[in-house]
């Protein structure tokens, strides 16, 4: 774990990590009696409409929203569970392990679908498929790949165009990237072949979806693999240049999850927020926000999300992780 | 009549025993089902843990002298439960922690491939632990990999709760059924006693014949004792009736002799005070003789009432004969005795008994009538065949009318008249033997009326 800390520090580009956040914002600062501290991996822009609605309905509650990477959430939370009331992350495996290890408070009265909650403690509130996002300019006049196999073929066909212009998560840094990669590897060997092809094209590795989409938009890279489509869609200026492809061969769908810290001093307020979060994200009427809703199916096709079950802990095992990372490195970082 | 001392109830005792037994059985059933379910459910969890830990051990290998353990996704996936049980694991190499939860310990170390289970506590939850190990042989070393796997028991206890509820329902159902059966069995058994009781109660006052209806074997001794008791009672009753009849008969004959001597003596005595004494003597003898006669009548009636000798008779004829026979005596007392009513009243009854009853009624009327009084005997066919005897005497004391037909009971206003108090009793018993009744009433303008209806 120790080297993970180092990686996180590098990613944040800071030395005093405890006080540094990607973003920190306080909602309803003025006249609130209680303040909920939420540690989250979701960009503030995406989450703000939801929190605004919540504080509008509950004027006596203020929310301090802290954003950092998924791996960092896991680290900080394990170190100081009493410092946060709610943890929100897209890394389902890390979240599930935190709950399994007893950091979460079970909530009695949150009605939720059985497949979208675990131990009545961990609640999923979005369904977000991993997408291939391309810059249309790079595929001008060409067929746009609809699956991983077609992407492999497209990359092989024009290596000169794509050299140093493909990107994906650095799974060593990003918890979400690691989750997507391990689930892909479980599903099909195609993943490893794609990684080898991308490795051969001097792939660029990113810590976060945001950076990847920035580079895609300005044309630094032409293809990004396993990006969150929701992030790309949320950027209005990217709409014309980018195309989001949900691979047709097999989907990898993540659910954002939230839980209340067992060490919280405001269990009722925290539970109230979770109740609101779940209902806001479950009903299309309420959900006027930017986050994708929680849904079992997407576009009519069967897109079951990664299951919330103890098996998520498999790839978090130290031996298993080492093995996976060494395979990943040997495929992607070809020296 | 005194009610017998009651201690406990057979019905309650029987029902309590049966229901208590059913309750004990239902409890036993509940605990048996539950403990079996615990065993089965625990076995189920153990089997899955075993499969999981085996698949994990299978993935262990030595590569380049180092342990590699490529955890299969299925190993944890198969541990998913509806209650979302938590899972903990630890991988140890020769007792040194390699991966997983460092705080998960097993009481015993690796013992060469043996599976071991134990119950423990892990991060605030009760867990079932399994430990398994495997020896790996590398190029130039041997090493032992031990895996400890633990799972909380939330799903297990949910299942057990459900099974317990069902077992409890089963037990309750069983108990309810058994209780209903107990009530049924109890009332069926006690019902036999009830039947015997009601057949004893239904019997007529004179009926002392033995019970012949079949009864369950267990009640046979009771019925036998009852029959023998009644037999002895019957015997002693008829013996005393015989004795009374015999005594009355023996007394009557000498009394007649004494009376005729007294009459004769009265004719010869001149002195007025002596004559008065003699007259008193005759009167006393008459009274004794009459009483003896009535006792004889009564004994006869008691005997005949059980064996009525019915024949077709005309009540008018019976009444006329009696009126004719008794008219001379009435004349002697200056009483008028008249008969009226329907011309024919046919009835099937015991002639001797009815004669006796009516004669007693007319006797009574004559006794209580004042001189010059009129006695009326009326026979009617409707609404039931009946004979009514009315006099112009003092009538019955109204507050005693009900009690007057009891044996030896006389009206409060009859103290100055001779009589045994048996007359009305005889009439009543005759009426009852024929299924009829006797009715006493006072008529307006004075006098008593006795109606004998059949």
mmCIF file of C-alpha atoms in Angstrom, chain B residues 22-271:
data_model
loop_
_atom_site.group_PDB
_atom_site.id
_atom_site.type_symbol
_atom_site.label_atom_id
_atom_site.label_comp_id
_atom_site.label_asym_id
_atom_site.label_seq_id
_atom_site.Cartn_x
_atom_site.Cartn_y
_atom_site.Cartn_z
ATOM 1 C CA UNK B 22 -49.326 -32.613 22.975
ATOM 2 C CA UNK B 23 -47.575 -29.436 24.128
ATOM 3 C CA UNK B 24 -44.471 -31.367 25.145
ATOM 4 C CA UNK B 25 -44.471 -33.217 21.821
ATOM 5 C CA UNK B 26 -44.945 -29.967 19.878
ATOM 6 C CA UNK B 27 -42.013 -28.375 21.730
ATOM 7 C CA UNK B 28 -39.873 -31.419 21.063
ATOM 8 C CA UNK B 29 -40.846 -31.266 17.404
ATOM 9 C CA UNK B 30 -39.938 -27.568 17.248
ATOM 10 C CA UNK B 31 -36.519 -28.058 18.801
ATOM 11 C CA UNK B 32 -35.799 -31.170 16.764
ATOM 12 C CA UNK B 33 -36.632 -29.426 13.487
ATOM 13 C CA UNK B 34 -34.700 -26.330 14.522
ATOM 14 C CA UNK B 35 -31.568 -28.128 15.611
ATOM 15 C CA UNK B 36 -31.636 -30.197 12.457
ATOM 16 C CA UNK B 37 -32.017 -27.029 10.400
ATOM 17 C CA UNK B 38 -29.077 -25.419 12.217
ATOM 18 C CA UNK B 39 -27.002 -28.433 11.363
ATOM 19 C CA UNK B 40 -28.047 -28.461 7.708
ATOM 20 C CA UNK B 41 -27.629 -24.713 7.255
ATOM 21 C CA UNK B 42 -24.208 -24.727 8.920
ATOM 22 C CA UNK B 43 -23.219 -27.687 6.784
ATOM 23 C CA UNK B 44 -24.288 -25.725 3.703
ATOM 24 C CA UNK B 45 -22.128 -22.751 4.639
ATOM 25 C CA UNK B 46 -19.209 -25.029 5.471
ATOM 26 C CA UNK B 47 -19.492 -26.739 2.097
ATOM 27 C CA UNK B 48 -19.336 -23.429 0.236
ATOM 28 C CA UNK B 49 -16.427 -22.217 2.357
ATOM 29 C CA UNK B 50 -14.656 -25.478 1.641
ATOM 30 C CA UNK B 51 -15.230 -25.187 -2.095
ATOM 31 C CA UNK B 52 -14.017 -21.596 -2.040
ATOM 32 C CA UNK B 53 -10.883 -22.289 -0.036
ATOM 33 C CA UNK B 54 -10.092 -25.312 -2.192
ATOM 34 C CA UNK B 55 -10.352 -23.295 -5.388
ATOM 35 C CA UNK B 56 -8.075 -20.652 -3.850
ATOM 36 C CA UNK B 57 -5.481 -23.234 -2.841
ATOM 37 C CA UNK B 58 -5.612 -24.729 -6.314
ATOM 38 C CA UNK B 59 -4.511 -21.389 -7.731
ATOM 39 C CA UNK B 60 -1.316 -21.371 -5.677
ATOM 40 C CA UNK B 61 1.913 -22.095 -7.501
ATOM 41 C CA UNK B 62 5.648 -21.571 -7.117
ATOM 42 C CA UNK B 63 7.157 -19.525 -9.886
ATOM 43 C CA UNK B 64 10.798 -18.521 -9.868
ATOM 44 C CA UNK B 65 11.017 -19.691 -6.284
ATOM 45 C CA UNK B 66 8.243 -17.354 -5.189
ATOM 46 C CA UNK B 67 4.657 -18.108 -4.249
ATOM 47 C CA UNK B 68 2.099 -16.916 -6.702
ATOM 48 C CA UNK B 69 -1.558 -17.113 -5.872
ATOM 49 C CA UNK B 70 -3.886 -16.053 -8.642
ATOM 50 C CA UNK B 71 -7.146 -15.797 -6.691
ATOM 51 C CA UNK B 72 -10.021 -17.066 -8.811
ATOM 52 C CA UNK B 73 -12.860 -14.547 -9.094
ATOM 53 C CA UNK B 74 -15.313 -17.383 -8.420
ATOM 54 C CA UNK B 75 -13.756 -18.092 -5.028
ATOM 55 C CA UNK B 76 -15.317 -14.961 -3.538
ATOM 56 C CA UNK B 77 -18.199 -14.833 -5.977
ATOM 57 C CA UNK B 78 -19.565 -18.108 -4.650
ATOM 58 C CA UNK B 79 -19.608 -16.591 -1.164
ATOM 59 C CA UNK B 80 -22.181 -13.975 -2.152
ATOM 60 C CA UNK B 81 -25.345 -14.401 -0.073
ATOM 61 C CA UNK B 82 -28.743 -12.717 -0.064
ATOM 62 C CA UNK B 83 -27.839 -11.102 3.264
ATOM 63 C CA UNK B 84 -24.566 -9.754 1.796
ATOM 64 C CA UNK B 85 -22.334 -11.549 4.241
ATOM 65 C CA UNK B 86 -18.871 -10.123 4.801
ATOM 66 C CA UNK B 87 -15.866 -12.164 3.775
ATOM 67 C CA UNK B 88 -12.370 -12.164 5.243
ATOM 68 C CA UNK B 89 -9.352 -14.141 4.206
ATOM 69 C CA UNK B 90 -5.687 -14.470 4.926
ATOM 70 C CA UNK B 91 -2.960 -16.194 2.958
ATOM 71 C CA UNK B 92 0.026 -17.436 4.916
ATOM 72 C CA UNK B 93 3.222 -19.056 3.791
ATOM 73 C CA UNK B 94 4.776 -21.273 6.450
ATOM 74 C CA UNK B 95 2.897 -19.284 9.063
ATOM 75 C CA UNK B 96 4.019 -15.884 7.732
ATOM 76 C CA UNK B 97 1.343 -13.515 6.506
ATOM 77 C CA UNK B 98 1.435 -13.070 2.769
ATOM 78 C CA UNK B 99 -1.787 -11.352 1.756
ATOM 79 C CA UNK B 100 -5.289 -10.585 2.924
ATOM 80 C CA UNK B 101 -6.387 -9.600 6.416
ATOM 81 C CA UNK B 102 -3.546 -9.597 8.897
ATOM 82 C CA UNK B 103 -5.932 -9.630 11.846
ATOM 83 C CA UNK B 104 -7.620 -12.850 10.745
ATOM 84 C CA UNK B 105 -6.107 -15.619 12.823
ATOM 85 C CA UNK B 106 -6.813 -19.286 13.141
ATOM 86 C CA UNK B 107 -6.182 -21.076 16.398
ATOM 87 C CA UNK B 108 -4.113 -23.811 14.781
ATOM 88 C CA UNK B 109 -1.401 -23.629 12.212
ATOM 89 C CA UNK B 110 -1.279 -25.456 8.921
ATOM 90 C CA UNK B 111 -1.510 -29.208 9.262
ATOM 91 C CA UNK B 112 -0.843 -30.594 5.847
ATOM 92 C CA UNK B 113 -4.008 -30.462 3.815
ATOM 93 C CA UNK B 114 -6.530 -30.909 6.589
ATOM 94 C CA UNK B 115 -9.645 -28.768 6.594
ATOM 95 C CA UNK B 116 -10.492 -27.233 9.919
ATOM 96 C CA UNK B 117 -13.484 -25.168 10.989
ATOM 97 C CA UNK B 118 -13.886 -22.841 13.915
ATOM 98 C CA UNK B 119 -16.203 -20.115 15.081
ATOM 99 C CA UNK B 120 -14.739 -16.729 15.835
ATOM 100 C CA UNK B 121 -15.214 -13.006 15.802
ATOM 101 C CA UNK B 122 -13.913 -10.640 13.156
ATOM 102 C CA UNK B 123 -14.353 -6.869 13.037
ATOM 103 C CA UNK B 124 -17.557 -6.811 15.039
ATOM 104 C CA UNK B 125 -19.247 -9.854 13.545
ATOM 105 C CA UNK B 126 -19.468 -13.550 14.393
ATOM 106 C CA UNK B 127 -17.805 -15.556 11.653
ATOM 107 C CA UNK B 128 -17.411 -19.141 10.608
ATOM 108 C CA UNK B 129 -13.777 -19.780 9.768
ATOM 109 C CA UNK B 130 -12.192 -22.432 7.663
ATOM 110 C CA UNK B 131 -8.519 -23.154 7.376
ATOM 111 C CA UNK B 132 -6.891 -25.271 4.711
ATOM 112 C CA UNK B 133 -3.339 -25.750 3.617
ATOM 113 C CA UNK B 134 -1.357 -27.259 0.811
ATOM 114 C CA UNK B 135 2.291 -28.166 0.419
ATOM 115 C CA UNK B 136 3.945 -26.772 -2.680
ATOM 116 C CA UNK B 137 7.116 -28.337 -3.955
ATOM 117 C CA UNK B 138 9.444 -26.108 -5.931
ATOM 118 C CA UNK B 139 12.709 -26.886 -7.659
ATOM 119 C CA UNK B 140 14.727 -26.750 -4.466
ATOM 120 C CA UNK B 141 12.305 -25.972 -1.666
ATOM 121 C CA UNK B 142 9.123 -27.129 -0.006
ATOM 122 C CA UNK B 143 6.718 -24.647 1.356
ATOM 123 C CA UNK B 144 3.283 -24.751 2.931
ATOM 124 C CA UNK B 145 0.540 -22.347 1.937
ATOM 125 C CA UNK B 146 -2.295 -21.902 4.422
ATOM 126 C CA UNK B 147 -5.493 -20.049 3.633
ATOM 127 C CA UNK B 148 -7.886 -18.924 6.321
ATOM 128 C CA UNK B 149 -11.300 -17.903 5.078
ATOM 129 C CA UNK B 150 -14.053 -16.432 7.222
ATOM 130 C CA UNK B 151 -17.605 -15.449 6.505
ATOM 131 C CA UNK B 152 -20.201 -13.734 8.688
ATOM 132 C CA UNK B 153 -23.401 -15.633 9.402
ATOM 133 C CA UNK B 154 -26.130 -13.124 8.581
ATOM 134 C CA UNK B 155 -27.687 -15.188 5.789
ATOM 135 C CA UNK B 156 -27.454 -18.258 7.973
ATOM 136 C CA UNK B 157 -29.283 -16.620 10.837
ATOM 137 C CA UNK B 158 -31.894 -15.227 8.444
ATOM 138 C CA UNK B 159 -32.474 -18.728 7.112
ATOM 139 C CA UNK B 160 -32.596 -20.062 10.642
ATOM 140 C CA UNK B 161 -35.085 -17.408 11.690
ATOM 141 C CA UNK B 162 -37.275 -18.381 8.801
ATOM 142 C CA UNK B 163 -36.989 -22.081 9.550
ATOM 143 C CA UNK B 164 -37.639 -21.403 13.219
ATOM 144 C CA UNK B 165 -40.782 -19.497 12.325
ATOM 145 C CA UNK B 166 -41.943 -22.335 10.108
ATOM 146 C CA UNK B 167 -41.041 -24.922 12.726
ATOM 147 C CA UNK B 168 -42.937 -22.909 15.311
ATOM 148 C CA UNK B 169 -45.961 -22.787 13.018
ATOM 149 C CA UNK B 170 -45.658 -26.520 12.442
ATOM 150 C CA UNK B 171 -45.448 -27.114 16.192
ATOM 151 C CA UNK B 172 -48.422 -24.851 16.823
ATOM 152 C CA UNK B 173 -50.450 -26.571 14.119
ATOM 153 C CA UNK B 174 -49.564 -29.952 15.542
ATOM 154 C CA UNK B 175 -50.481 -28.757 19.006
ATOM 155 C CA UNK B 176 -53.798 -27.325 17.814
ATOM 156 C CA UNK B 177 -54.697 -30.539 16.058
ATOM 157 C CA UNK B 178 -53.681 -32.661 19.037
ATOM 158 C CA UNK B 179 -55.624 -30.384 21.397
ATOM 159 C CA UNK B 180 -58.756 -30.671 19.237
ATOM 160 C CA UNK B 181 -58.322 -34.449 19.175
ATOM 161 C CA UNK B 182 -57.868 -34.456 22.962
ATOM 162 C CA UNK B 183 -61.119 -32.561 23.431
ATOM 163 C CA UNK B 184 -62.905 -34.925 21.123
ATOM 164 C CA UNK B 185 -61.490 -38.036 22.805
ATOM 165 C CA UNK B 186 -62.289 -36.620 26.233
ATOM 166 C CA UNK B 187 -65.886 -35.814 25.455
ATOM 167 C CA UNK B 188 -66.374 -39.161 23.714
ATOM 168 C CA UNK B 189 -65.140 -40.938 26.844
ATOM 169 C CA UNK B 190 -66.989 -38.763 29.320
ATOM 170 C CA UNK B 191 -70.078 -38.967 27.072
ATOM 171 C CA UNK B 192 -70.533 -42.621 28.079
ATOM 172 C CA UNK B 193 -70.690 -41.596 31.724
ATOM 173 C CA UNK B 194 -73.135 -38.844 30.802
ATOM 174 C CA UNK B 195 -75.361 -41.346 29.004
ATOM 175 C CA UNK B 196 -75.472 -43.625 32.034
ATOM 176 C CA UNK B 197 -76.176 -40.630 34.280
ATOM 177 C CA UNK B 198 -79.077 -39.450 32.161
ATOM 178 C CA UNK B 199 -80.554 -42.931 31.919
ATOM 179 C CA UNK B 200 -80.431 -43.136 35.733
ATOM 180 C CA UNK B 201 -82.005 -39.676 36.012
ATOM 181 C CA UNK B 202 -84.753 -40.424 33.496
ATOM 182 C CA UNK B 203 -86.044 -43.388 35.474
ATOM 183 C CA UNK B 204 -89.427 -43.231 37.188
ATOM 184 C CA UNK B 205 -89.522 -43.030 40.978
ATOM 185 C CA UNK B 206 -90.568 -46.660 41.319
ATOM 186 C CA UNK B 207 -88.268 -48.110 38.695
ATOM 187 C CA UNK B 208 -85.568 -50.153 40.371
ATOM 188 C CA UNK B 209 -85.049 -52.682 37.585
ATOM 189 C CA UNK B 210 -81.429 -53.377 36.540
ATOM 190 C CA UNK B 211 -79.729 -51.541 33.658
ATOM 191 C CA UNK B 212 -79.416 -53.743 30.624
ATOM 192 C CA UNK B 213 -78.090 -51.362 27.968
ATOM 193 C CA UNK B 214 -74.525 -52.238 26.918
ATOM 194 C CA UNK B 215 -71.796 -50.009 28.382
ATOM 195 C CA UNK B 216 -68.030 -49.891 27.744
ATOM 196 C CA UNK B 217 -66.058 -52.580 29.531
ATOM 197 C CA UNK B 218 -64.481 -50.114 31.959
ATOM 198 C CA UNK B 219 -67.918 -49.020 33.162
ATOM 199 C CA UNK B 220 -69.341 -52.514 33.522
ATOM 200 C CA UNK B 221 -68.254 -52.907 37.208
ATOM 201 C CA UNK B 222 -69.945 -49.601 38.057
ATOM 202 C CA UNK B 223 -73.194 -50.672 36.387
ATOM 203 C CA UNK B 224 -73.003 -54.082 38.035
ATOM 204 C CA UNK B 225 -72.607 -52.479 41.460
ATOM 205 C CA UNK B 226 -75.419 -50.069 40.683
ATOM 206 C CA UNK B 227 -77.691 -52.944 39.612
ATOM 207 C CA UNK B 228 -76.918 -54.966 42.686
ATOM 208 C CA UNK B 229 -77.521 -51.904 44.898
ATOM 209 C CA UNK B 230 -80.880 -51.324 43.235
ATOM 210 C CA UNK B 231 -81.764 -54.974 43.538
ATOM 211 C CA UNK B 232 -81.149 -54.882 47.281
ATOM 212 C CA UNK B 233 -83.077 -51.610 47.541
ATOM 213 C CA UNK B 234 -86.004 -53.076 45.609
ATOM 214 C CA UNK B 235 -86.014 -56.115 47.807
ATOM 215 C CA UNK B 236 -85.967 -54.182 51.039
ATOM 216 C CA UNK B 237 -88.652 -51.798 49.765
ATOM 217 C CA UNK B 238 -91.044 -54.566 48.804
ATOM 218 C CA UNK B 239 -90.260 -56.342 52.051
ATOM 219 C CA UNK B 240 -91.311 -53.305 54.045
ATOM 220 C CA UNK B 241 -94.450 -52.829 51.905
ATOM 221 C CA UNK B 242 -95.292 -56.489 52.511
ATOM 222 C CA UNK B 243 -94.694 -55.973 56.173
ATOM 223 C CA UNK B 244 -97.020 -52.985 56.333
ATOM 224 C CA UNK B 245 -99.753 -54.783 54.383
ATOM 225 C CA UNK B 246 -99.428 -57.846 56.581
ATOM 226 C CA UNK B 247 -99.520 -55.752 59.728
ATOM 227 C CA UNK B 248 -102.573 -53.764 58.584
ATOM 228 C CA UNK B 249 -104.363 -56.913 57.613
ATOM 229 C CA UNK B 250 -103.638 -58.574 60.945
ATOM 230 C CA UNK B 251 -104.836 -55.551 62.848
ATOM 231 C CA UNK B 252 -108.055 -55.082 60.862
ATOM 232 C CA UNK B 253 -109.678 -58.400 61.649
ATOM 233 C CA UNK B 254 -109.316 -58.183 65.458
ATOM 234 C CA UNK B 255 -110.460 -54.580 65.258
ATOM 235 C CA UNK B 256 -113.691 -55.659 63.549
ATOM 236 C CA UNK B 257 -114.261 -58.135 66.365
ATOM 237 C CA UNK B 258 -113.574 -55.543 69.018
ATOM 238 C CA UNK B 259 -115.943 -53.142 67.259
ATOM 239 C CA UNK B 260 -118.817 -55.588 67.165
ATOM 240 C CA UNK B 261 -118.302 -56.293 70.880
ATOM 241 C CA UNK B 262 -118.259 -52.594 71.594
ATOM 242 C CA UNK B 263 -121.482 -52.095 69.587
ATOM 243 C CA UNK B 264 -123.137 -54.904 71.472
ATOM 244 C CA UNK B 265 -122.000 -53.519 74.772
ATOM 245 C CA UNK B 266 -123.265 -50.079 73.824
ATOM 246 C CA UNK B 267 -126.781 -51.501 73.406
ATOM 247 C CA UNK B 268 -126.653 -52.926 76.899
ATOM 248 C CA UNK B 269 -125.257 -50.007 78.775
ATOM 249 C CA UNK B 270 -127.778 -47.542 80.117
ATOM 250 C CA UNK B 271 -125.714 -45.078 82.004
#
